[in-house]
Coordinates of C-alpha atoms and ligand atoms in Angstrom, one line a residue:
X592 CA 82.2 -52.7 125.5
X593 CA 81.8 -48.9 124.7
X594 CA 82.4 -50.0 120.8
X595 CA 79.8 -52.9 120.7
X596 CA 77.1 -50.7 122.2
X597 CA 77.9 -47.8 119.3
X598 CA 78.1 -50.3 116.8
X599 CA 74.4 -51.9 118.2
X600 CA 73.0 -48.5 118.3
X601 CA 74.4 -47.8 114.8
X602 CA 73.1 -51.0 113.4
X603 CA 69.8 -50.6 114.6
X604 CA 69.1 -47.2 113.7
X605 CA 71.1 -47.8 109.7
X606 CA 69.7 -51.4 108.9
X607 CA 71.0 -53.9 106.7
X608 CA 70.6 -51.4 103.9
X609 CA 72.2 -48.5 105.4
X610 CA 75.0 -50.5 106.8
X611 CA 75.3 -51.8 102.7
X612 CA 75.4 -48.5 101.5
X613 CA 78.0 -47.1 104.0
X614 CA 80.1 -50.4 102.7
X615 CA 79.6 -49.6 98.8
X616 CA 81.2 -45.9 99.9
X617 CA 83.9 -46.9 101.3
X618 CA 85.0 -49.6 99.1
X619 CA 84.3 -47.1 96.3
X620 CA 86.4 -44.3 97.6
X621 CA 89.4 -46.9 98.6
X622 CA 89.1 -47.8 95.0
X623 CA 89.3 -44.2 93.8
X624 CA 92.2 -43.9 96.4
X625 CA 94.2 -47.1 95.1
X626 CA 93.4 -46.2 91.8
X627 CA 94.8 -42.4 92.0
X628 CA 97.7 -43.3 94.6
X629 CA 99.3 -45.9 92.2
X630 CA 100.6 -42.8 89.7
X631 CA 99.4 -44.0 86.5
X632 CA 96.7 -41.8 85.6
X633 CA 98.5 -40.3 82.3
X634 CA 98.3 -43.9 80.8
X635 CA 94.8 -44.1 78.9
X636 CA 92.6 -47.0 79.1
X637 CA 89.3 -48.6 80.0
X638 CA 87.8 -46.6 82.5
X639 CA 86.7 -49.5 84.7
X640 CA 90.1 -51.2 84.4
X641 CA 91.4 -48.1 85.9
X642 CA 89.8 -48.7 89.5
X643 CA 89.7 -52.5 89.2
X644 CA 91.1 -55.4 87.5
X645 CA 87.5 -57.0 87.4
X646 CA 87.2 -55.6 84.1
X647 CA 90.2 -57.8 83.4
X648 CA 88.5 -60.8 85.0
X649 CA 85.5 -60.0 82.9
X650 CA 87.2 -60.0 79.5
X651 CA 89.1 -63.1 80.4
X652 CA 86.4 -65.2 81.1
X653 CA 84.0 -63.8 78.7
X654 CA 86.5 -65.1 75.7
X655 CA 87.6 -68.4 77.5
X656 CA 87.7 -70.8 75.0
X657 CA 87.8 -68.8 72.0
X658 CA 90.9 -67.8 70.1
X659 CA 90.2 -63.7 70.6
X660 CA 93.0 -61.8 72.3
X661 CA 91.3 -58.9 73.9
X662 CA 94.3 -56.9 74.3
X663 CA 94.8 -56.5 70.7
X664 CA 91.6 -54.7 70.4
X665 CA 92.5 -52.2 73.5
X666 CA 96.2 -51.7 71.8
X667 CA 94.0 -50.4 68.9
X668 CA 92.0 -48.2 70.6
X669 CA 94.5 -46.8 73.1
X670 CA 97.9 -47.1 71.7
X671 CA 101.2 -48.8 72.3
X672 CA 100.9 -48.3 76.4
X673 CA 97.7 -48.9 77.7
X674 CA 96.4 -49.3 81.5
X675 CA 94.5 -52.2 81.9
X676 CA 94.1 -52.1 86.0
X677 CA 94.7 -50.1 88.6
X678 CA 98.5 -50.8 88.9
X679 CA 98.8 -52.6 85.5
X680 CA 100.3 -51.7 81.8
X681 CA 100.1 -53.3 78.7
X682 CA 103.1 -52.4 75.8
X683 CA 102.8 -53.5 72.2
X684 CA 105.8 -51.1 71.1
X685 CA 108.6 -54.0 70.2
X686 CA 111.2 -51.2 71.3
X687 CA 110.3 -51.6 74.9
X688 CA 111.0 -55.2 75.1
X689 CA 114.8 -54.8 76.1
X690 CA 113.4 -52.0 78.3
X691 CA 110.6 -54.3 80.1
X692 CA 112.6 -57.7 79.9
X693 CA 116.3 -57.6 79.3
X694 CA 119.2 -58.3 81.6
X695 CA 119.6 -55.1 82.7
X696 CA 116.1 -54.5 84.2
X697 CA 116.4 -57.8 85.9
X698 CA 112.6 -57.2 87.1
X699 CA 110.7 -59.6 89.1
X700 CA 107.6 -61.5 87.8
X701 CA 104.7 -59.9 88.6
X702 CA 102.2 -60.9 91.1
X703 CA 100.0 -62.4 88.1
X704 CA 102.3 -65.6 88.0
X705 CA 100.6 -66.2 91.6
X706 CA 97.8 -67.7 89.9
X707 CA 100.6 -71.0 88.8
X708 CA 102.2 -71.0 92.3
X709 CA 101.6 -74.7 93.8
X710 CA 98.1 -74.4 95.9
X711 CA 98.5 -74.9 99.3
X712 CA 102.1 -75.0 100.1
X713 CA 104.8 -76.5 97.7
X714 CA 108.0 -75.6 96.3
X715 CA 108.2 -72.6 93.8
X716 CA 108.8 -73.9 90.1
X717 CA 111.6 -72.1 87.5
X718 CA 108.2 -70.9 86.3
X719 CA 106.3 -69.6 88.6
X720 CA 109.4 -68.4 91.4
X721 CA 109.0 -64.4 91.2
X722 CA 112.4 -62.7 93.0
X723 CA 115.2 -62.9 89.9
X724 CA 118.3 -63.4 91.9
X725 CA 116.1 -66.9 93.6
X726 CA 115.1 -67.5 89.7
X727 CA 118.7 -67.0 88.8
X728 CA 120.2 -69.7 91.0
X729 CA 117.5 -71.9 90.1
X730 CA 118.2 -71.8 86.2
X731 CA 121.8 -71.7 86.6
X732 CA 121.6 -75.3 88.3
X733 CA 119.3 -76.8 85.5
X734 CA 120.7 -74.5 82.6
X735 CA 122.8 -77.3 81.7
X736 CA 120.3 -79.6 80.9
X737 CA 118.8 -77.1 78.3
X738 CA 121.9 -76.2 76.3
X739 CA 122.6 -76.2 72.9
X740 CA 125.2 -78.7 73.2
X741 CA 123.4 -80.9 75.6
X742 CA 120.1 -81.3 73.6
X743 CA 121.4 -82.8 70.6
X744 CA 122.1 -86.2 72.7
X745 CA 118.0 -86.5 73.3
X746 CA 117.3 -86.8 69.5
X747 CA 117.4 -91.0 69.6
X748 CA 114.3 -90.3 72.1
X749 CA 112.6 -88.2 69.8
X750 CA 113.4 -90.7 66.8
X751 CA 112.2 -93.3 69.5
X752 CA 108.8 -91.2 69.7
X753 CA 108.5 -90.7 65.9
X754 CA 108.6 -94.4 65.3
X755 CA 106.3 -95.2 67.9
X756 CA 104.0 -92.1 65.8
X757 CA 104.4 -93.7 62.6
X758 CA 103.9 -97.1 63.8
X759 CA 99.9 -95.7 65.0
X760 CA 99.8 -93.9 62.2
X761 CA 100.1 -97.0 59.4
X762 CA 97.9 -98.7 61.2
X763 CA 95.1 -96.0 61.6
X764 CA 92.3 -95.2 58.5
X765 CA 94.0 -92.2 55.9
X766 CA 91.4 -89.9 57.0
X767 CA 92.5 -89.2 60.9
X768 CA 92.4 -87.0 64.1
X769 CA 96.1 -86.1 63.0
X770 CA 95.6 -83.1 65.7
X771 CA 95.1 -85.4 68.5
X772 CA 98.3 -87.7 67.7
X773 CA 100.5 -85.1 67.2
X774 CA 99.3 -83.8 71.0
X775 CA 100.1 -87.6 72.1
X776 CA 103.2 -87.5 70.5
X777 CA 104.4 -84.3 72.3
X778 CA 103.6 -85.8 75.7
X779 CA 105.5 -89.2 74.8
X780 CA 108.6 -87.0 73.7
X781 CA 108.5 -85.0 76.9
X782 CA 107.9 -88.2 79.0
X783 CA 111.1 -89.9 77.1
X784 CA 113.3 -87.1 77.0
X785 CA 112.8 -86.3 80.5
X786 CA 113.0 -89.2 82.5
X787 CA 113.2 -91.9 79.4
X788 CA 110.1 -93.2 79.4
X789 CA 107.1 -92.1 77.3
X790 CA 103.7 -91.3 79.0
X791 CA 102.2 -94.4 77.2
X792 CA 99.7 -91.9 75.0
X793 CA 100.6 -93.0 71.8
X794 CA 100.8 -97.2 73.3
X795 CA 98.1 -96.7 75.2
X796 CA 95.9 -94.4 72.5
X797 CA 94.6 -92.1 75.1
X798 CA 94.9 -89.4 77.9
X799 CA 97.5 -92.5 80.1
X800 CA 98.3 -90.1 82.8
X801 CA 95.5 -88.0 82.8
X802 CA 97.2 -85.2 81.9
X803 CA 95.2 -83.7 79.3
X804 CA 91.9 -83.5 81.4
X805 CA 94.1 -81.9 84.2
X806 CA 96.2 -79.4 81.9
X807 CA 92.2 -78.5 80.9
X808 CA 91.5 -77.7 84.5
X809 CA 94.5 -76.0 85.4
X810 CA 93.9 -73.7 82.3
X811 CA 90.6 -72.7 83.7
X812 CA 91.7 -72.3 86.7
X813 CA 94.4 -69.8 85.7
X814 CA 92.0 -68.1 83.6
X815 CA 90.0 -67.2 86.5
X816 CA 92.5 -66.7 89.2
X817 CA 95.2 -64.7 86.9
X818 CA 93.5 -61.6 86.5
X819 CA 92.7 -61.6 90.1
X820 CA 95.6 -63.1 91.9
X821 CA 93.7 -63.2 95.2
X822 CA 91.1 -65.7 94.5
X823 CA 94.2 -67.9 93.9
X824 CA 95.1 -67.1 97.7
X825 CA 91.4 -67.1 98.9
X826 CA 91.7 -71.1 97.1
X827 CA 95.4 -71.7 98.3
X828 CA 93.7 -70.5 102.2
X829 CA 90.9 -73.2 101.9
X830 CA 93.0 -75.9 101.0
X831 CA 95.9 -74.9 103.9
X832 CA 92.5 -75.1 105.5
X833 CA 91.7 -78.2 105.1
X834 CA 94.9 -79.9 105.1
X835 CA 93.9 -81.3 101.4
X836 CA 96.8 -82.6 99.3
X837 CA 96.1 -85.2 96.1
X838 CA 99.0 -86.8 94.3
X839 CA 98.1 -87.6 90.6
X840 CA 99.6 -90.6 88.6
X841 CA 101.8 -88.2 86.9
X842 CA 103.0 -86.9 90.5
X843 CA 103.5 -90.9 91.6
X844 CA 105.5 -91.8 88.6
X845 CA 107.8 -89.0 88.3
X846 CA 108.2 -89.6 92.0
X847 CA 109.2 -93.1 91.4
X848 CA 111.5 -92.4 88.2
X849 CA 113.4 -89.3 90.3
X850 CA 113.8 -92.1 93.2
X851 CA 115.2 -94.5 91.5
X852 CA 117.9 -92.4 89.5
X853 CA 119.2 -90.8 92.8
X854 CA 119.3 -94.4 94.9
X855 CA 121.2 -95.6 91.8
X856 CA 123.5 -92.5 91.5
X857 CA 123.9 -92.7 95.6
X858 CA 124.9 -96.1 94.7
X859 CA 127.6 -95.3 92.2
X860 CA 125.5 -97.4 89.5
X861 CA 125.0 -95.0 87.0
X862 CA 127.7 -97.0 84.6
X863 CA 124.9 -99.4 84.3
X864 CA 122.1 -97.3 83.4
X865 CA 120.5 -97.2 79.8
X866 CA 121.2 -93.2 80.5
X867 CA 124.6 -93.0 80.8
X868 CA 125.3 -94.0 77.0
X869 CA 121.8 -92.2 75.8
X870 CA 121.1 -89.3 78.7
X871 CA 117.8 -87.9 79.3
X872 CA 117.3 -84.7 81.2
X873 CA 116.6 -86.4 84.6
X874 CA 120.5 -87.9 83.9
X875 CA 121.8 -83.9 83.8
X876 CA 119.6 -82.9 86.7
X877 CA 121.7 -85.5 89.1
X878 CA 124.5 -85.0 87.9
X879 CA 124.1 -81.4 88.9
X880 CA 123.5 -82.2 92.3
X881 CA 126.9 -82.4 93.0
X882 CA 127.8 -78.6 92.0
X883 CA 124.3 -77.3 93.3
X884 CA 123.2 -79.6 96.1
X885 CA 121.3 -76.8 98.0
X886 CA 119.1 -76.2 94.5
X887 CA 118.7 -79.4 93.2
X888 CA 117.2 -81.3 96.4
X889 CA 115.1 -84.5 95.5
X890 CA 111.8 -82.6 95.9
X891 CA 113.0 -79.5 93.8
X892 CA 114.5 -82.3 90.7
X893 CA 110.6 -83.9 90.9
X894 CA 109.1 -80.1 90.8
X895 CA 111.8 -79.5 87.6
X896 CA 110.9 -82.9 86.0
X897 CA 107.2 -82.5 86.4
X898 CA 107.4 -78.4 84.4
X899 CA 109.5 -79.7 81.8
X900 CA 107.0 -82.0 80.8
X901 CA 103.9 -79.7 81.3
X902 CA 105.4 -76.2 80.2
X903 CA 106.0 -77.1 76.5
X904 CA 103.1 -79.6 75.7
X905 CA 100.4 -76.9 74.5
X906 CA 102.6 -74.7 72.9
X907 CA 104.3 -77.6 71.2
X908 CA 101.1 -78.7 70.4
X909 CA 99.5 -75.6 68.7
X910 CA 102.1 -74.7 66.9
X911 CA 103.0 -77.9 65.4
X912 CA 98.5 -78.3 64.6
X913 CA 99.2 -74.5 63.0
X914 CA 101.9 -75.5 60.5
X915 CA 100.0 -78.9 59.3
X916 CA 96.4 -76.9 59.0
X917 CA 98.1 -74.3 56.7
X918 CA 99.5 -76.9 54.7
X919 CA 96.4 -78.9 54.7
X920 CA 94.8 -75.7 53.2
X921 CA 97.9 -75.1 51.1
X922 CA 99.2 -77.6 48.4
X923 CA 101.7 -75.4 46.6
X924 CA 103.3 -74.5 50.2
X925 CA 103.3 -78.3 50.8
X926 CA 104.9 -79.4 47.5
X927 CA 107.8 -76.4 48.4
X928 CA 108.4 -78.3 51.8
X929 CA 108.5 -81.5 49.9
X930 CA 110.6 -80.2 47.5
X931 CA 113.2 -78.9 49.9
X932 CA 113.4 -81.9 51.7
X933 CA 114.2 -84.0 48.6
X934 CA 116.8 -81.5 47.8
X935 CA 118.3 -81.6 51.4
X936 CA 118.1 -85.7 50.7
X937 CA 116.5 -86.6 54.2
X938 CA 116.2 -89.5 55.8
X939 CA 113.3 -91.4 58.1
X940 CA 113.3 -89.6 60.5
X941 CA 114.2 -87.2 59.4
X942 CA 117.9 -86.0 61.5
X943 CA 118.2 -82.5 63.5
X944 CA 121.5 -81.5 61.0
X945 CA 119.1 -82.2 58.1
X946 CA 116.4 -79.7 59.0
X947 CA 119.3 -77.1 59.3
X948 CA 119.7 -74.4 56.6
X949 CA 116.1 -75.5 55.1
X950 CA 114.7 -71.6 54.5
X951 CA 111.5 -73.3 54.0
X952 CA 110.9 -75.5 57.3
X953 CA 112.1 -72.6 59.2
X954 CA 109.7 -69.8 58.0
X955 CA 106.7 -72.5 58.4
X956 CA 107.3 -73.5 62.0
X957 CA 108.0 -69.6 62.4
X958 CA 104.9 -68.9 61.3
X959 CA 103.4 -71.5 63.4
X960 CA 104.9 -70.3 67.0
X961 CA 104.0 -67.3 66.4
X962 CA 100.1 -67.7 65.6
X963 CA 99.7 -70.2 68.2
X964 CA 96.8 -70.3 70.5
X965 CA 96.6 -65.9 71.4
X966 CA 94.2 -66.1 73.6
X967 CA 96.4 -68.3 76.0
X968 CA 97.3 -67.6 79.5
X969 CA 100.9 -66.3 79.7
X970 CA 101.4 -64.2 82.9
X971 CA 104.4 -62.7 82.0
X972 CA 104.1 -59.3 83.7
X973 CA 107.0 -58.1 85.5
X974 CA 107.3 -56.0 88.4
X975 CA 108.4 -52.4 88.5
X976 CA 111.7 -51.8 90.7
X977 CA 112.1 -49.5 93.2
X978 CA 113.9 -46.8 90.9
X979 CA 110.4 -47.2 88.4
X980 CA 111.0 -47.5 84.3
X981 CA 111.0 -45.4 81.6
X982 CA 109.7 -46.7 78.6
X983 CA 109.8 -45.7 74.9
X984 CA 108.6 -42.3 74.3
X985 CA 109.5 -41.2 78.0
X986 CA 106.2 -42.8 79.2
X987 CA 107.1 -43.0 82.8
X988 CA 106.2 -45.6 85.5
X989 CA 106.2 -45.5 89.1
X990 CA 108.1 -48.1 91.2
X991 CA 105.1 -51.8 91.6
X992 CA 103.9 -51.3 88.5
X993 CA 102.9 -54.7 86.9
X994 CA 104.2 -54.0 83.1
X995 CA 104.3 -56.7 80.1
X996 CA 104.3 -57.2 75.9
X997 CA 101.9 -60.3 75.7
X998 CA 103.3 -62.6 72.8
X999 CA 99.7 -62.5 71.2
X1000 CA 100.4 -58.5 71.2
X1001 CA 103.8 -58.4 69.9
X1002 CA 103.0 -61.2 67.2
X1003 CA 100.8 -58.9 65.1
X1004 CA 103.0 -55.7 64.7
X1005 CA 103.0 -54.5 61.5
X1006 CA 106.4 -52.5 62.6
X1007 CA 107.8 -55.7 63.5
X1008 CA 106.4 -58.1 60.8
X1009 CA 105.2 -56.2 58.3
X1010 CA 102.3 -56.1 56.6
X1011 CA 99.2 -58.2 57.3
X1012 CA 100.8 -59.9 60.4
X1013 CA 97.9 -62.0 61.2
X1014 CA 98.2 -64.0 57.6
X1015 CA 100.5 -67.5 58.2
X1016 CA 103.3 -66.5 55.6
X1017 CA 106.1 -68.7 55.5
X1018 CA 108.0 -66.8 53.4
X1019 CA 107.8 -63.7 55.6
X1020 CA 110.9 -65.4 57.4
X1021 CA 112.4 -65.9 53.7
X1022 CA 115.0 -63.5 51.4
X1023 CA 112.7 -62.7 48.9
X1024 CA 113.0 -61.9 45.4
X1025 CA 115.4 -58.9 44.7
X1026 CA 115.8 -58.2 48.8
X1027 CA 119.2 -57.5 49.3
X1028 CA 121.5 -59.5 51.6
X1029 CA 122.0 -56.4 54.1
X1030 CA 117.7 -55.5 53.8
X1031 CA 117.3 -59.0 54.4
X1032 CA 119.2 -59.2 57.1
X1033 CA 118.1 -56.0 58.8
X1034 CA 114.2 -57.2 58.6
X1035 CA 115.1 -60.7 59.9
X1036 CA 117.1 -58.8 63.2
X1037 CA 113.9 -56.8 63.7
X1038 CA 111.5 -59.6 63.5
X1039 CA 113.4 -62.0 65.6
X1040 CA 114.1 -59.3 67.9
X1041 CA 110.6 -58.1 68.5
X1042 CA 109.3 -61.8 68.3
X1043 CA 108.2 -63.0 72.0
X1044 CA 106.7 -66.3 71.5
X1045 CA 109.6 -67.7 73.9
X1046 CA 109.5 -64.6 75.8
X1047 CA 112.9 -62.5 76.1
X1048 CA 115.7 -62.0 78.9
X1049 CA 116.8 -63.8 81.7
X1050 CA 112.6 -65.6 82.0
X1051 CA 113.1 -66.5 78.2
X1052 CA 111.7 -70.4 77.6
X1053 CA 114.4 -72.6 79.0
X1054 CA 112.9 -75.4 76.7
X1055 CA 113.2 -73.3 73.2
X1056 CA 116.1 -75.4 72.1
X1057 CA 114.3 -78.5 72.5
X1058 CA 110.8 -77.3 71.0
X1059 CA 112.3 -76.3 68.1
X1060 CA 113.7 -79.8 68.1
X1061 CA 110.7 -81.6 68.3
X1062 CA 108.3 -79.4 66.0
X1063 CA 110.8 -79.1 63.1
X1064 CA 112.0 -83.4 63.1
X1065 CA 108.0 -84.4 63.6
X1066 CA 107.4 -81.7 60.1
X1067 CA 109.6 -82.5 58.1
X1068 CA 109.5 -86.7 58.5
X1069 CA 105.7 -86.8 58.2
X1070 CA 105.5 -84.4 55.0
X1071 CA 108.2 -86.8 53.6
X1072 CA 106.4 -89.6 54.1
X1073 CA 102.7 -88.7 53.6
X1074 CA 100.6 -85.9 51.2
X1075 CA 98.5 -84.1 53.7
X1076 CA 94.7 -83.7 52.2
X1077 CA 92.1 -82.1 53.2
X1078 CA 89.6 -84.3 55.5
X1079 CA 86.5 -85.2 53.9
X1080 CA 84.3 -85.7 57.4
X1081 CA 83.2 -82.3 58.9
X1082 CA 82.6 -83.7 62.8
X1083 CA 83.1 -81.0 65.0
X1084 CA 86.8 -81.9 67.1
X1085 CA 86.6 -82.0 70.3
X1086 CA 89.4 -79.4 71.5
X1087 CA 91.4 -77.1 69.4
X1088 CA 94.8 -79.4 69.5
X1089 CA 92.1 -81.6 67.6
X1090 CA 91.8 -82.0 63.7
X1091 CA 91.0 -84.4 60.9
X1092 CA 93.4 -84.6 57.7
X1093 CA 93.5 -87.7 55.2
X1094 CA 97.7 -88.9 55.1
X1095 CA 98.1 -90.3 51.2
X1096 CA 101.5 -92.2 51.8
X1097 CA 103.9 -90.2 49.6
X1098 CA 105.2 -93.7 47.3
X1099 CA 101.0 -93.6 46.2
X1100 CA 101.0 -90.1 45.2
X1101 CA 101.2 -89.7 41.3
Ligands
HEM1643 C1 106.5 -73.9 71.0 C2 106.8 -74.3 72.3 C3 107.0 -73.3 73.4 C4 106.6 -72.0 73.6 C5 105.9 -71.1 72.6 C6 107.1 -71.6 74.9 C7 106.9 -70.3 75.4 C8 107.4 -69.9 76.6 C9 107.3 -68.5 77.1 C10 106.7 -67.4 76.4 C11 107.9 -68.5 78.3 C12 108.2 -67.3 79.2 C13 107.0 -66.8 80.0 C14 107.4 -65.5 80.8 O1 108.1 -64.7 80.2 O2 107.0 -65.4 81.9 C15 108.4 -69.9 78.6 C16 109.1 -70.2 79.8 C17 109.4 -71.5 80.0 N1 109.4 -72.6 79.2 FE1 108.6 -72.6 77.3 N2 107.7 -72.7 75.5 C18 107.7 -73.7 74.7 C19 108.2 -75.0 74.9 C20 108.8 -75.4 76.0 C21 109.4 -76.7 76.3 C22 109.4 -77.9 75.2 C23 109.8 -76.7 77.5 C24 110.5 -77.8 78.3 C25 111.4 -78.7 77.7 C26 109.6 -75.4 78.1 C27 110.0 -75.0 79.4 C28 109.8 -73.7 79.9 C29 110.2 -73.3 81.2 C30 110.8 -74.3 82.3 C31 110.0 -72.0 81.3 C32 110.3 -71.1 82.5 C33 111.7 -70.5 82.3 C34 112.2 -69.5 83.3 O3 111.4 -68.7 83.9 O4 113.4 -69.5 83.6 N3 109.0 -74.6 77.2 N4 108.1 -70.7 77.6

């Protein structure tokens, strides 16, 4: 009673304006306080970004939609370690990236990832789970599906995809949106080799599960809430609040197809399944049950189903759209893919063993990782143990610091890539003329090394393997089968996995 009488009396004789002042202070000096107390001071950097991580916010949503990394610039200005919040560090030095993200750290994800946690309540993903002992018994039960040995057997779903590709694309005009089939194709592979069934984009000729305009959302959604993790938990509150849940079509059917695989593995009628003779990854995740049946639950096999389709479909995307607009551009560079591919006598499609060993192929779809998309969300901070890290150059920090190489940061080192690392240069990745076989050698090791377009360590991309897979067999059989030219319409596309090229089938070319 005591307190509400002081606080009326206070109120009264303040105002709403005192009362906002006294607020500003104290929020001010708890920022000073948070800002001092987390023991980065000797790290240089913005001086907003040292008290808040709105200046974070800011930058990320004044470049939304454009393809301008923002941390590039800082790295320039500040050097190789650079604070860009109160408790957060950006590294461009490739040396730290064992340091930061190899086995032995074993650090946590950061609380950015918080931002691609489920909203509301759900089940963690492999993504987005941040404690690496949890993430580690979570990979081990679906590593299987992802190894080397295991995704050869989806290439007939990939060849079933490619078919289905060059089916739409004999029937469309020359001059087409070759952008926006490539992005249908990704989906369809990722539909097929997960639960065999494509998504229906490339039969259907459009967005069939909705999954582009909601991998559009979720983007912007991330943009904003990453860089401020609590408005993701301010959203998350509301829609605990409100008891809201929505199952998309995409939800429904992967649903369905994880359903109906365990009821027929419950049943013991696998043997009759179209999957036992060509398996899919849905086929592995069952069969892992048996060994992990605490970690591969039906609702946690729907959750892994539902990110393996999603995780690599932009990436995929980009990259594959980087490779074809260099060679739109580039003639010679297309005739030298050509060429290689006549040597290596490939077929239609063109098989996984063929693209091997082709110097060519490899340094394009190199090139075309790497340059993808920089200003793409990737939350792939980690946390600071308890015993803090020591980075290169005895740059020390403290124990809940939230430290991370961005890909787009690490992809333009000139230490790691040499000169003019933001040019697409195939033969970067090549031997080149006079290079010894141990200087070659030594500059490949340091550029895959300090390469992070998969990430590195334990949180490395699960799905590499298969990526690889899918960009290098979709290159290689279209430039066998078609000249790429430039387009001759100048409409503006509508998205940036969008863009027009005119396909000259190759027995027409003179
Ligand atoms: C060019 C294509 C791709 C690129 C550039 C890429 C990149 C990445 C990166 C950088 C990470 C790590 C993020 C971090 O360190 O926090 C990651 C993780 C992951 N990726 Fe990919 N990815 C691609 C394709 C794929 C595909 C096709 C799949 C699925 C088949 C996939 C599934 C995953 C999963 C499940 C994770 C989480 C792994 C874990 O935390 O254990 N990715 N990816």
């Amino acid at each position: 009673m005591a307190a509400k009488e002081a606080w009326d009396a206070l109120s009264q004789s303040l105002g709403v304006p005192g009362l906002t002042g006294i607020a500003i202070v104290a929020f001010t000096i708890y920022l000073v306080i948070h800002s001092h107390t987390a023991g980065l001071d000797h790290i240089p950097g913005p001086f907003l970004a040292r008290y808040t991580n709105l200046h974070a916010w800011l930058y990320a949503q004044w470049y939304w939609g454009t393809n301008v990394c923002y941390l590039r610039r800082l790295h320039g200005e500040y050097g190789d370690v650079v604070r860009v919040g109160p408790r957060r560090v950006s590294v461009s030095n490739p040396d730290a990236i064992q340091t930061i993200y190899g086995m032995k750290a074993s650090l946590n994800k950061s609380e950015l990832i918080r931002a691609a946690q489920p909203l509301g309540k759900g089940p963690d993903n492999l993504f987005s789970v941040r404690d690496s002992k949890v993430h580690g018994r979570m990979r081990r039960a679906v590593a299987n599906a992802y190894s080397v040995s295991t995704i050869v057997q989806y290439e007939p779903r990939i060849d079933d995809t490619l078919d289905a590709l060059f089916k739409v694309l004999q029937n469309e005009s020359p001059e087409t949106n070759i952008g926006k089939w490539v992005h249908y194709y990704v989906y369809d592979v990722a539909g097929n080799m997960t639960y065999a069934q494509p998504l229906g984009y490339l039969e259907q000729k459009c967005d069939a599960v909705g999954l582009i305009k909601q991998t559009k959302m979720l983007h912007r959604y991330i943009n904003c809430t990453m860089p401020m993790p609590i408005l993701h938990d301010i959203a998350s509150f509301v829609v605990r609040l409100v008891k809201a849940h929505s199952y998309t079509i995409f939800h429904l059917l992967t649903k369905q197809k994880v359903q109906e695989r365990l009821q027929q593995a419950n049943a013991g009628d696998e043997g009759k399944s179209e999957t036992t003779f060509k398996p899919d990854i849905l086929a592995h995740f069952v069969a892992s049950r048996e060994k992990y049946p605490d970690w591969m639950t039906e609702e946690q096999i729907i959750t892994h189903c539902m990110v393996n389709v999603v995780a690599g479909v932009g990436t995929s995307t980009t990259s594959i759209n980087n490779v074809l607009k260099y060679l739109v551009a580039h003639p010679a560079a297309q005739e030298t893919l050509y060429q290689e591919l006549q040597r290596a006598n490939v077929s239609c499609p063109v098989s996984w063993r063929q693209t091997q060993g082709l110097p060519f192929l490899e340094g394009l779809v190199r090139e075309g990782v790497r340059l993808r998309d920089a200003s793409s969300f990737n939350p792939n901070g980690r946390n600071v143990g308890p015993e803090g890290l020591i980075l290169p150059g005895d740059v020390y920090l403290p124990p809940g610091t939230v430290v991370g190489i961005k890909p787009s940061v690490a992809s333009v080192q000139v230490r790691t890539f040499g000169e003019q690392p933001y040019e697409f240069c195939p033969e970067r990745w090549c031997r080149r003329e006079g290079e010894t076989e141990g200087d070659y050698v030594a500059r490949r090791t340091k550029m895959d090394a300090g390469d992070m377009s998969f990430s590195a360590g334990t949180r490395g991309c699960i799905g590499r393997g298969i990526a690889i897979m899918q960009i290098y067999k979709l290159v290689a059989t279209l430039v066998s089968q078609y000249k790429l030219l430039p387009a001759t319409r100048n409409d503006h596309p509508e998205s940036h996995y969008e863009f027009f090229c005119i396909l000259q089938p190759r027995e027409s070319v003179q």
